[in-house]
Amino acid sequence: MIKSILITGANAGIGKETARQLALKGMQKIYLGCRNEDKAQAAKTELESSTGKSVFEVLKIDISNVDSVRAAIEALPEPVEALVMNAGGVVGPKFNDITKDGVTQTFALNVLGNVVLTEGLIAANKLTHVAIYSGSEVARGVKEMGVKQPYLKSSSVDEFVAIADGTFHAKEADPSIAAAYMKYLGTLWMSSLSRKNKDIRFVTISPGATYGTEVMKHIPLGKRLFYTLMFKILALFGKSHGVDKAAKRYIDGILDKSFKSGVFYGSKKGTAGPLSDQMSFFPDLGNEQIQDNAYDAIHGFIK
């Protein structure tokens, strides 16, 4: 049984629910990785009250800020056995603005911060068993939601660099499109990393179409209303779900070793229900050269 964990984006939604369920399963130490300390402390108090457990600690971390991530690694007082990279999603209108690291805001939040966190924890001997990256079915395309499969001409290092630095989506007005490519890049990085480190399981898991989260707050109004209505309708047919089932996906990935390292698990059909290896939808996900190209492109931005 995994006894300790760090969860990013843990003050609300899926991250908070994951912490709650793990506490009830007997997790002995749960670090709530949060950007806003006041919200984190409020979440800690609520979790202690709802679970009757005093196993929660706050770790201040802004996953979109590399300096904050490195400070959090140093501040973590002890190794953890598991990591859930839950923080991420669609950035607002300035999604393509460039950070001091030379990448877009969307890339910083969904990819770069997670890479620095995971690999930094490993280098500091502070992550020992399993890392879960929050993927998304949009990384392989979702016909039911009108989301096309990511398309790259060559999947070269240079093309992945263009995704990271914003030139690939320079004329794109919809931040959700850019976010889909970032989730694709992050998934490829996890698969490449799994071949470089055999001592830890690196599993990408999509939480699925989940209502009751803030993940869509930066999507354009028309599309946001459409998705919100769609999720509510899909829930009636078991094709979307609440944060409880989304969190359970993460927890299964943590505790069940049948979830293989380097594999991206998402819905077998649509965006809810049973999980399967997503390579069956998008063979490029299993291409080791493409995985390594994504890995190399990402590391070009890490100083």
XYZ file of N, CA and C in Angstrom, residues 58-278:
663
model
N 0.080 21.114 3.726
C 0.067 22.013 2.578
C 1.490 22.219 2.067
N 1.664 22.136 0.757
C 2.930 22.469 0.108
C 2.632 23.524 -0.950
N 3.153 24.701 -0.751
C 2.886 25.783 -1.700
C 3.655 25.547 -2.999
N 2.920 25.542 -4.112
C 3.547 25.320 -5.414
C 2.658 25.875 -6.517
N 3.264 26.658 -7.391
C 2.603 27.131 -8.605
C 3.228 26.362 -9.751
N 2.512 25.390 -10.273
C 3.083 24.471 -11.255
C 3.454 25.181 -12.556
N 2.910 26.368 -12.800
C 3.224 27.110 -14.022
C 4.486 27.957 -13.883
N 5.082 27.959 -12.673
C 6.265 28.768 -12.388
C 7.409 27.841 -11.976
N 8.425 27.756 -12.805
C 9.518 26.820 -12.565
C 10.229 27.121 -11.244
N 10.412 28.404 -10.925
C 11.073 28.756 -9.665
C 10.265 28.260 -8.464
N 8.935 28.393 -8.549
C 8.065 27.916 -7.480
C 8.146 26.399 -7.359
N 8.203 25.723 -8.478
C 8.298 24.260 -8.466
C 9.588 23.807 -7.789
N 10.693 24.438 -8.147
C 11.981 24.059 -7.559
C 12.014 24.359 -6.061
N 11.398 25.470 -5.656
C 11.330 25.798 -4.231
C 10.498 24.767 -3.476
N 9.427 24.294 -4.110
C 8.567 23.290 -3.479
C 9.302 21.963 -3.306
N 10.097 21.584 -4.297
C 10.885 20.346 -4.187
C 11.819 20.436 -2.989
N 12.464 21.573 -2.855
C 13.391 21.762 -1.734
C 12.646 21.778 -0.405
N 11.433 22.370 -0.410
C 10.667 22.507 0.838
C 10.015 21.198 1.282
N 9.808 20.274 0.359
C 9.194 18.998 0.732
C 10.085 18.306 1.757
N 9.579 18.049 2.954
C 10.457 17.614 4.041
C 10.883 16.149 3.990
N 10.244 15.355 3.140
C 10.534 13.924 3.109
C 10.137 13.357 1.750
N 10.666 12.216 1.389
C 10.261 11.594 0.122
C 8.789 11.177 0.156
N 8.158 11.165 -1.010
C 6.814 10.618 -1.152
C 6.892 9.421 -2.084
N 5.959 8.508 -1.887
C 5.940 7.311 -2.729
C 5.193 7.548 -4.040
N 4.271 8.516 -4.028
C 3.452 8.753 -5.217
C 3.294 10.244 -5.485
N 3.091 10.559 -6.752
C 2.848 11.924 -7.208
C 1.674 11.909 -8.174
N 0.716 12.827 -7.967
C -0.356 13.022 -8.939
C -0.242 14.431 -9.497
N 0.058 14.532 -10.779
C 0.171 15.828 -11.460
C -1.213 16.238 -11.957
N -2.030 16.691 -11.018
C -3.409 17.029 -11.338
C -3.557 18.447 -11.866
N -2.697 19.378 -11.433
C -2.808 20.769 -11.859
C -2.567 20.881 -13.361
N -3.365 21.691 -14.026
C -3.230 21.880 -15.466
C -4.566 22.248 -16.064
N -4.629 22.290 -17.385
C -5.893 22.593 -18.043
C -5.783 23.738 -19.027
N -6.904 24.333 -19.310
C -6.987 25.407 -20.304
C -6.667 26.737 -19.641
N -5.766 27.493 -20.258
C -5.386 28.816 -19.770
C -6.298 29.853 -20.423
N -6.357 31.043 -19.854
C -7.243 32.105 -20.345
C -6.808 32.701 -21.668
N -7.300 33.914 -21.978
C -7.036 34.554 -23.278
C -5.555 34.743 -23.599
N -4.716 34.806 -22.571
C -3.283 35.011 -22.782
C -2.536 33.681 -22.825
N -3.236 32.642 -23.266
C -2.661 31.289 -23.257
C -1.388 31.182 -24.068
N -1.207 32.049 -25.072
C -0.046 31.968 -25.945
C 1.035 32.976 -25.567
N 0.826 33.714 -24.473
C 1.862 34.629 -23.990
C 3.077 33.830 -23.530
N 4.243 34.431 -23.673
C 5.485 33.722 -23.402
C 6.006 34.025 -21.993
N 6.415 32.982 -21.303
C 6.989 33.112 -19.962
C 8.483 33.419 -20.072
N 9.121 33.641 -18.932
C 10.561 33.926 -18.927
C 11.385 32.727 -19.383
N 10.750 31.536 -19.388
C 11.444 30.337 -19.854
C 11.310 30.126 -21.355
N 10.622 31.062 -22.036
C 10.509 30.990 -23.487
C 9.420 30.083 -24.003
N 8.446 29.748 -23.137
C 7.345 28.878 -23.543
C 6.014 29.580 -23.289
N 4.952 29.036 -23.868
C 3.640 29.638 -23.659
C 3.126 29.340 -22.252
N 2.166 30.160 -21.821
C 1.534 29.935 -20.524
C 0.911 28.539 -20.471
N 0.319 28.103 -21.580
C -0.321 26.789 -21.625
C 0.697 25.672 -21.466
N 1.835 25.812 -22.121
C 2.891 24.799 -22.012
C 3.478 24.780 -20.607
N 3.670 25.963 -20.036
C 4.239 26.050 -18.684
C 3.364 25.319 -17.679
N 2.040 25.490 -17.784
C 1.111 24.892 -16.833
C 0.937 23.392 -17.041
N 0.839 22.971 -18.283
C 0.494 21.575 -18.564
C 1.685 20.646 -18.751
N 2.840 21.218 -19.070
C 3.986 20.361 -19.370
C 5.227 20.733 -18.557
N 5.781 21.912 -18.787
C 7.097 22.242 -18.243
C 7.158 22.113 -16.726
N 6.168 22.664 -16.023
C 6.171 22.576 -14.569
C 6.122 21.151 -14.067
N 5.358 20.316 -14.753
C 5.255 18.905 -14.361
C 6.560 18.157 -14.601
N 7.243 18.495 -15.689
C 8.526 17.864 -15.984
C 9.556 18.236 -14.918
N 9.635 19.528 -14.613
C 10.598 19.993 -13.605
C 10.279 19.385 -12.243
N 8.995 19.289 -11.908
C 8.600 18.715 -10.625
C 8.967 17.239 -10.537
N 8.530 16.466 -11.507
C 8.745 15.016 -11.464
C 10.219 14.652 -11.490
N 10.935 15.211 -12.452
C 12.341 14.867 -12.592
C 13.174 15.463 -11.452
N 12.724 16.608 -10.920
C 13.410 17.197 -9.779
C 13.239 16.365 -8.522
N 12.039 15.838 -8.318
C 11.801 14.954 -7.174
C 12.645 13.690 -7.275
N 12.724 13.146 -8.475
C 13.527 11.930 -8.665
C 14.997 12.217 -8.391
N 15.494 13.331 -8.912
C 16.901 13.687 -8.720
C 17.230 13.901 -7.244
N 16.238 14.397 -6.487
C 16.436 14.648 -5.054
C 16.096 13.429 -4.202
N 15.820 12.304 -4.858
C 15.420 11.072 -4.149
C 14.177 11.293 -3.290
N 13.236 12.067 -3.818
C 12.011 12.367 -3.089
C 10.757 11.797 -3.748
N 10.927 10.953 -4.764
C 9.804 10.223 -5.374
C 10.268 8.795 -5.595
N 9.511 7.825 -5.072
C 10.046 6.464 -5.030
C 9.262 5.395 -5.799
N 7.942 5.595 -6.043
C 7.169 4.480 -6.583
C 6.393 4.767 -7.877
N 5.558 5.788 -7.872
C 4.662 5.983 -9.019
C 4.346 7.454 -9.232
N 4.275 7.846 -10.518
C 3.879 9.199 -10.905
C 2.705 9.107 -11.865
N 1.656 9.866 -11.571
C 0.470 9.918 -12.428
C 0.393 11.292 -13.083
N 0.317 11.323 -14.401
C 0.139 12.570 -15.149
C -1.311 12.650 -15.613
N -1.928 13.788 -15.378
C -3.321 13.960 -15.780
C -3.414 14.189 -17.285
N -3.790 13.144 -18.002
C -3.929 13.241 -19.442
C -5.326 13.682 -19.837
N -5.623 13.557 -21.096
C -6.952 13.895 -21.603
C -7.182 13.189 -22.927
N -8.410 12.746 -23.122
C -8.755 12.102 -24.392
C -8.577 13.028 -25.588
N -8.547 14.347 -25.350
C -8.330 15.273 -26.468
C -6.954 15.065 -27.096
N -6.025 14.452 -26.347
C -4.690 14.189 -26.877
C -4.699 13.116 -27.959
N -5.811 12.384 -28.089
C -5.931 11.410 -29.185
C -7.134 11.717 -30.058
N -7.824 12.846 -29.744
C -9.012 13.236 -30.504
C -10.267 12.608 -29.932
N -11.350 13.363 -29.967
C -12.634 12.876 -29.449
C -13.725 13.254 -30.445
N -14.118 12.299 -31.266
C -15.124 12.579 -32.295
C -16.435 13.053 -31.691
N -16.790 12.482 -30.528
C -18.064 12.812 -29.894
C -18.147 14.282 -29.493
N -16.989 14.922 -29.289
C -16.949 16.320 -28.875
C -16.445 17.234 -29.983
N -16.268 16.675 -31.171
C -15.798 17.471 -32.296
C -14.346 17.899 -32.170
N -13.551 17.146 -31.392
C -12.136 17.468 -31.186
C -11.295 16.600 -32.114
N -10.560 17.238 -33.005
C -9.754 16.498 -33.954
C -8.492 15.953 -33.301
N -7.983 14.862 -33.856
C -6.731 14.283 -33.406
C -5.592 15.258 -33.700
N -4.638 15.424 -32.764
C -3.494 16.301 -33.042
C -2.800 15.886 -34.338
N -2.458 16.883 -35.140
C -1.804 16.596 -36.418
C -0.480 17.344 -36.498
N 0.596 16.600 -36.719
C 1.910 17.180 -36.928
C 2.470 16.631 -38.232
N 3.197 17.448 -38.962
C 3.729 17.028 -40.249
C 4.846 16.005 -40.101
N 5.713 16.221 -39.105
C 6.893 15.361 -38.988
C 7.115 14.802 -37.586
N 6.475 15.406 -36.575
C 6.702 15.039 -35.168
C 8.181 15.127 -34.813
N 8.864 16.086 -35.409
C 10.285 16.301 -35.153
C 10.471 17.095 -33.867
N 11.708 17.161 -33.390
C 12.019 17.983 -32.225
C 11.619 19.426 -32.494
N 11.950 19.931 -33.683
C 11.638 21.324 -34.024
C 10.136 21.588 -34.005
N 9.348 20.630 -34.446
C 7.904 20.823 -34.464
C 7.344 20.846 -33.040
N 7.886 20.022 -32.174
C 7.458 20.055 -30.776
C 7.913 21.342 -30.091
N 9.092 21.831 -30.459
C 9.554 23.114 -29.933
C 8.587 24.218 -30.337
N 8.088 24.167 -31.562
C 7.142 25.180 -32.041
C 5.834 25.150 -31.265
N 5.423 23.972 -30.808
C 4.241 23.876 -29.953
C 4.521 24.544 -28.616
N 5.705 24.282 -28.074
C 6.057 24.817 -26.760
C 6.224 26.332 -26.765
N 6.840 26.867 -27.811
C 7.129 28.306 -27.812
C 6.035 29.160 -28.455
N 4.939 28.519 -28.864
C 3.773 29.252 -29.339
C 3.695 29.501 -30.821
N 4.749 29.244 -31.564
C 4.700 29.530 -32.992
C 3.762 28.578 -33.733
N 3.606 27.382 -33.218
C 2.718 26.398 -33.853
C 1.270 26.869 -33.818
N 0.875 27.536 -32.715
C -0.501 28.004 -32.554
C -0.590 29.528 -32.569
N 0.301 30.154 -33.321
C 0.381 31.620 -33.322
C -0.926 32.283 -33.753
N -1.677 31.636 -34.632
C -2.916 32.221 -35.138
C -4.164 31.593 -34.528
N -3.972 30.737 -33.525
C -5.096 30.044 -32.898
C -5.731 30.925 -31.828
N -7.056 31.067 -31.894
C -7.765 31.908 -30.919
C -8.396 31.102 -29.793
N -8.473 29.800 -29.964
C -9.141 28.945 -28.989
C -8.106 28.264 -28.103
N -8.038 28.625 -26.810
C -7.023 28.029 -25.932
C -7.180 26.533 -25.734
N -8.379 25.997 -25.940
C -8.588 24.563 -25.741
C -7.872 23.741 -26.813
N -7.703 24.306 -28.003
C -6.975 23.606 -29.063
C -5.512 23.469 -28.679
N -4.928 24.571 -28.205
C -3.529 24.532 -27.771
C -3.355 23.562 -26.608
N -4.296 23.562 -25.678
C -4.200 22.683 -24.509
C -4.183 21.214 -24.919
N -4.936 20.862 -25.961
C -4.965 19.474 -26.424
C -3.580 19.026 -26.880
N -2.872 19.902 -27.597
C -1.531 19.560 -28.055
C -0.558 19.459 -26.882
N -0.762 20.293 -25.860
C 0.103 20.216 -24.679
C -0.090 18.882 -23.954
N -1.330 18.431 -23.832
C -1.580 17.140 -23.192
C -0.941 16.007 -24.005
N -0.940 16.147 -25.305
C -0.284 15.171 -26.169
C 1.221 15.157 -25.889
N 1.816 16.338 -25.818
C 3.247 16.445 -25.549
C 3.601 15.857 -24.190
N 2.786 16.181 -23.171
C 3.037 15.661 -21.831
C 2.942 14.150 -21.769
N 2.010 13.602 -22.500
C 1.841 12.149 -22.553
C 3.050 11.477 -23.184
N 3.556 12.055 -24.265
C 4.741 11.505 -24.918
C 5.957 11.566 -24.002
N 6.105 12.672 -23.269
C 7.202 12.802 -22.307
C 7.149 11.695 -21.254
N 5.965 11.421 -20.721
C 5.825 10.367 -19.710
C 6.268 9.016 -20.257
N 5.901 8.737 -21.486
C 6.266 7.451 -22.082
C 7.776 7.359 -22.291
N 8.384 8.452 -22.743
C 9.833 8.464 -22.920
C 10.537 8.322 -21.573
N 10.050 9.034 -20.569
C 10.654 8.974 -19.233
C 10.583 7.570 -18.644
N 9.517 6.857 -18.948
C 9.341 5.503 -18.388
C 10.426 4.553 -18.868
N 10.960 4.817 -20.054
C 12.033 3.961 -20.580
C 13.403 4.352 -20.039
N 13.484 5.538 -19.448
C 14.745 6.015 -18.896
C 14.867 5.723 -17.405
N 13.752 5.395 -16.768
C 13.752 5.144 -15.331
C 12.820 3.970 -15.041
N 13.405 2.820 -14.809
C 12.626 1.595 -14.623
C 12.169 1.382 -13.178
N 12.642 2.204 -12.254
C 12.325 1.995 -10.842
C 10.992 2.609 -10.433
N 10.440 3.472 -11.276
C 9.190 4.162 -10.967
C 8.206 3.910 -12.098
N 6.935 3.744 -11.751
C 5.887 3.642 -12.773
C 5.438 5.047 -13.165
N 5.419 5.315 -14.456
C 4.963 6.601 -14.989
C 3.706 6.344 -15.819
N 2.572 6.715 -15.283
C 1.292 6.381 -15.908
C 0.514 7.647 -16.211
N 0.093 7.790 -17.454
C -0.789 8.892 -17.838
C -2.225 8.392 -17.786
N -3.072 9.109 -17.056
C -4.473 8.719 -16.930
C -5.361 9.940 -17.142
N -6.314 9.814 -18.032
C -7.297 10.888 -18.196
C -8.372 10.766 -17.115
N -8.699 11.871 -16.438
C -9.818 11.825 -15.490
C -11.165 11.725 -16.185
N -11.178 11.917 -17.523
C -12.414 11.800 -18.288
C -13.240 13.074 -18.275
N -14.361 13.025 -18.960
C -15.285 14.167 -19.009
C -15.917 14.323 -17.634
N -15.521 15.357 -16.919
C -15.908 15.507 -15.523
C -16.647 16.815 -15.306
N -17.836 16.727 -14.746
C -18.553 17.952 -14.395
C -18.244 18.321 -12.950
N -18.444 19.600 -12.630
C -18.163 20.055 -11.270
C -16.737 20.513 -11.062
N -16.009 20.809 -12.156
C -14.646 21.323 -12.042
C -14.575 22.697 -12.716
N -13.407 23.347 -12.570
C -13.205 24.662 -13.173
C -12.391 24.570 -14.463
N -12.221 23.375 -14.974
C -11.302 23.176 -16.084
C -11.705 23.950 -17.335
N -12.995 24.255 -17.506
C -13.440 24.906 -18.731
C -13.664 26.409 -18.587
N -13.253 26.987 -17.469
C -13.601 28.388 -17.229
C -12.948 29.349 -18.212
N -11.855 28.944 -18.878
C -11.171 29.833 -19.811
C -11.505 29.540 -21.276
N -12.349 28.532 -21.517
C -12.764 28.237 -22.884
C -13.732 29.326 -23.344
N -13.705 29.722 -24.635
C -14.638 30.733 -25.131
C -16.079 30.421 -24.737
N -16.856 31.473 -24.449
C -18.185 31.324 -23.865
C -19.068 30.352 -24.639
N -19.135 30.500 -25.949
C -20.012 29.632 -26.737
C -19.649 28.171 -26.599
N -18.357 27.878 -26.711
C -17.914 26.492 -26.588
C -18.093 25.993 -25.161
N -17.878 26.883 -24.174
C -18.036 26.480 -22.775
C -19.481 26.100 -22.479
N -20.416 26.904 -22.976
C -21.836 26.590 -22.776
C -22.199 25.279 -23.467
N -21.635 25.085 -24.648
C -21.900 23.845 -25.391
C -21.389 22.630 -24.623
N -20.131 22.708 -24.145
C -19.559 21.589 -23.406
C -20.292 21.339 -22.094
N -20.657 22.415 -21.399
C -21.370 22.265 -20.129
C -22.692 21.537 -20.338
N -23.425 21.956 -21.357
C -24.689 21.294 -21.665
C -24.457 19.852 -22.092
N -23.411 19.650 -22.906
C -23.109 18.303 -23.385
C -22.772 17.374 -22.226
N -21.943 17.851 -21.282
C -21.550 17.019 -20.153
C -22.756 16.616 -19.310
N -23.681 17.547 -19.141
C -24.871 17.244 -18.349
C -25.750 16.216 -19.054
N -25.856 16.353 -20.359
C -26.641 15.383 -21.124
C -25.946 14.019 -21.135
N -24.612 14.039 -21.342
C -23.852 12.793 -21.370
C -23.923 12.054 -20.038
N -23.998 12.825 -18.954
C -24.074 12.199 -17.623
C -25.320 11.335 -17.490
N -26.393 11.733 -18.155
C -27.635 10.964 -18.104
C -27.478 9.589 -18.740
N -26.503 9.477 -19.631
C -26.276 8.219 -20.346
C -24.972 7.543 -19.911
N -24.406 8.016 -18.792
C -23.185 7.417 -18.280
C -21.956 7.723 -19.102
N -21.979 8.836 -19.849
C -20.848 9.178 -20.710
C -20.038 10.359 -20.179
N -20.387 10.854 -19.025
C -19.551 11.779 -18.264
C -19.790 11.458 -16.799
N -18.989 12.038 -15.915
C -19.110 11.666 -14.513
C -18.649 12.794 -13.599
N -18.846 12.619 -12.293
C -18.447 13.606 -11.312
C -17.011 13.407 -10.864
N -16.578 14.275 -9.949
C -15.188 14.245 -9.503
C -14.852 12.953 -8.755
N -15.853 12.309 -8.183
C -15.577 11.074 -7.450
C -15.024 9.985 -8.366
N -15.649 9.815 -9.519
C -15.181 8.792 -10.454
C -13.883 9.206 -11.140
N -13.724 10.513 -11.379
C -12.475 10.995 -11.964
C -11.309 10.725 -11.017
N -11.514 11.012 -9.733
C -10.471 10.770 -8.735
C -10.153 9.282 -8.629
N -11.169 8.446 -8.729
C -10.944 6.999 -8.642
C -10.025 6.509 -9.762
N -10.095 7.149 -10.924
C -9.192 6.770 -12.015
C -7.738 6.977 -11.587
N -7.454 8.134 -10.995
C -6.100 8.381 -10.504
C -5.694 7.333 -9.469
N -6.594 7.079 -8.531
C -6.286 6.178 -7.419
C -6.035 4.759 -7.914
N -6.825 4.326 -8.885
C -6.583 3.006 -9.477
C -5.189 2.959 -10.098
N -4.802 4.030 -10.780
C -3.478 4.077 -11.394
C -2.366 4.019 -10.374
N -2.600 4.622 -9.210
C -1.607 4.607 -8.137
C -1.467 3.225 -7.517
N -2.592 2.628 -7.177
C -2.590 1.418 -6.358
C -2.548 0.108 -7.149
N -3.026 0.142 -8.378
C -3.132 -1.080 -9.174
C -1.956 -1.164 -10.155
N -1.042 -2.094 -9.907
C 0.157 -2.194 -10.726
C -0.098 -2.765 -12.118
N -1.332 -3.149 -12.397
C -1.639 -3.588 -13.755
C -1.662 -2.403 -14.723
N -1.720 -1.194 -14.183
C -1.566 0.000 -15.018
C -0.079 0.144 -15.310
N 0.294 -0.077 -16.561
C 1.695 -0.224 -16.938
C 2.391 1.119 -17.125
N 3.651 1.136 -16.778
C 4.475 2.323 -16.955
C 4.606 2.667 -18.437
N 4.501 3.963 -18.737
C 4.658 4.438 -20.107
C 3.410 4.414 -20.945
N 2.289 3.954 -20.365
C 1.039 3.821 -21.120
C 0.080 4.969 -20.766
N -0.661 5.423 -21.754
C -1.700 6.433 -21.568
C -3.045 5.729 -21.541
N -3.722 5.820 -20.399
C -5.033 5.214 -20.237
C -6.121 6.286 -20.272
N -7.099 6.045 -21.129
C -8.276 6.906 -21.208
C -9.487 6.049 -21.517
N -10.586 6.686 -21.766
C -11.833 5.956 -21.985
C -11.756 5.075 -23.231
N -12.305 3.871 -23.117
C -12.377 2.985 -24.274
C -13.220 3.581 -25.388
N -14.221 4.355 -24.972
C -15.115 4.982 -25.936
C -15.556 6.326 -25.374
N -15.466 7.354 -26.186
C -15.884 8.666 -25.711
C -14.957 9.189 -24.637
N -15.536 9.714 -23.545
C -14.732 10.342 -22.500
C -15.127 9.879 -21.098
N -15.739 8.717 -20.980
C -16.092 8.159 -19.666
C -16.121 6.638 -19.790
N -16.424 5.976 -18.669
C -16.514 4.521 -18.698
C -15.177 3.839 -18.522
N -15.087 2.556 -18.864
C -13.864 1.773 -18.662
C -12.664 2.363 -19.389
N -11.479 2.087 -18.855
C -10.240 2.618 -19.414
C -9.571 1.620 -20.346
N -8.779 2.170 -21.277
C -7.980 1.320 -22.160
C -6.743 2.087 -22.602
N -5.781 1.358 -23.154
C -4.579 1.949 -23.728
C -5.002 2.793 -24.935
N -4.655 4.080 -24.917
C -5.113 4.994 -25.965
C -4.350 4.861 -27.278
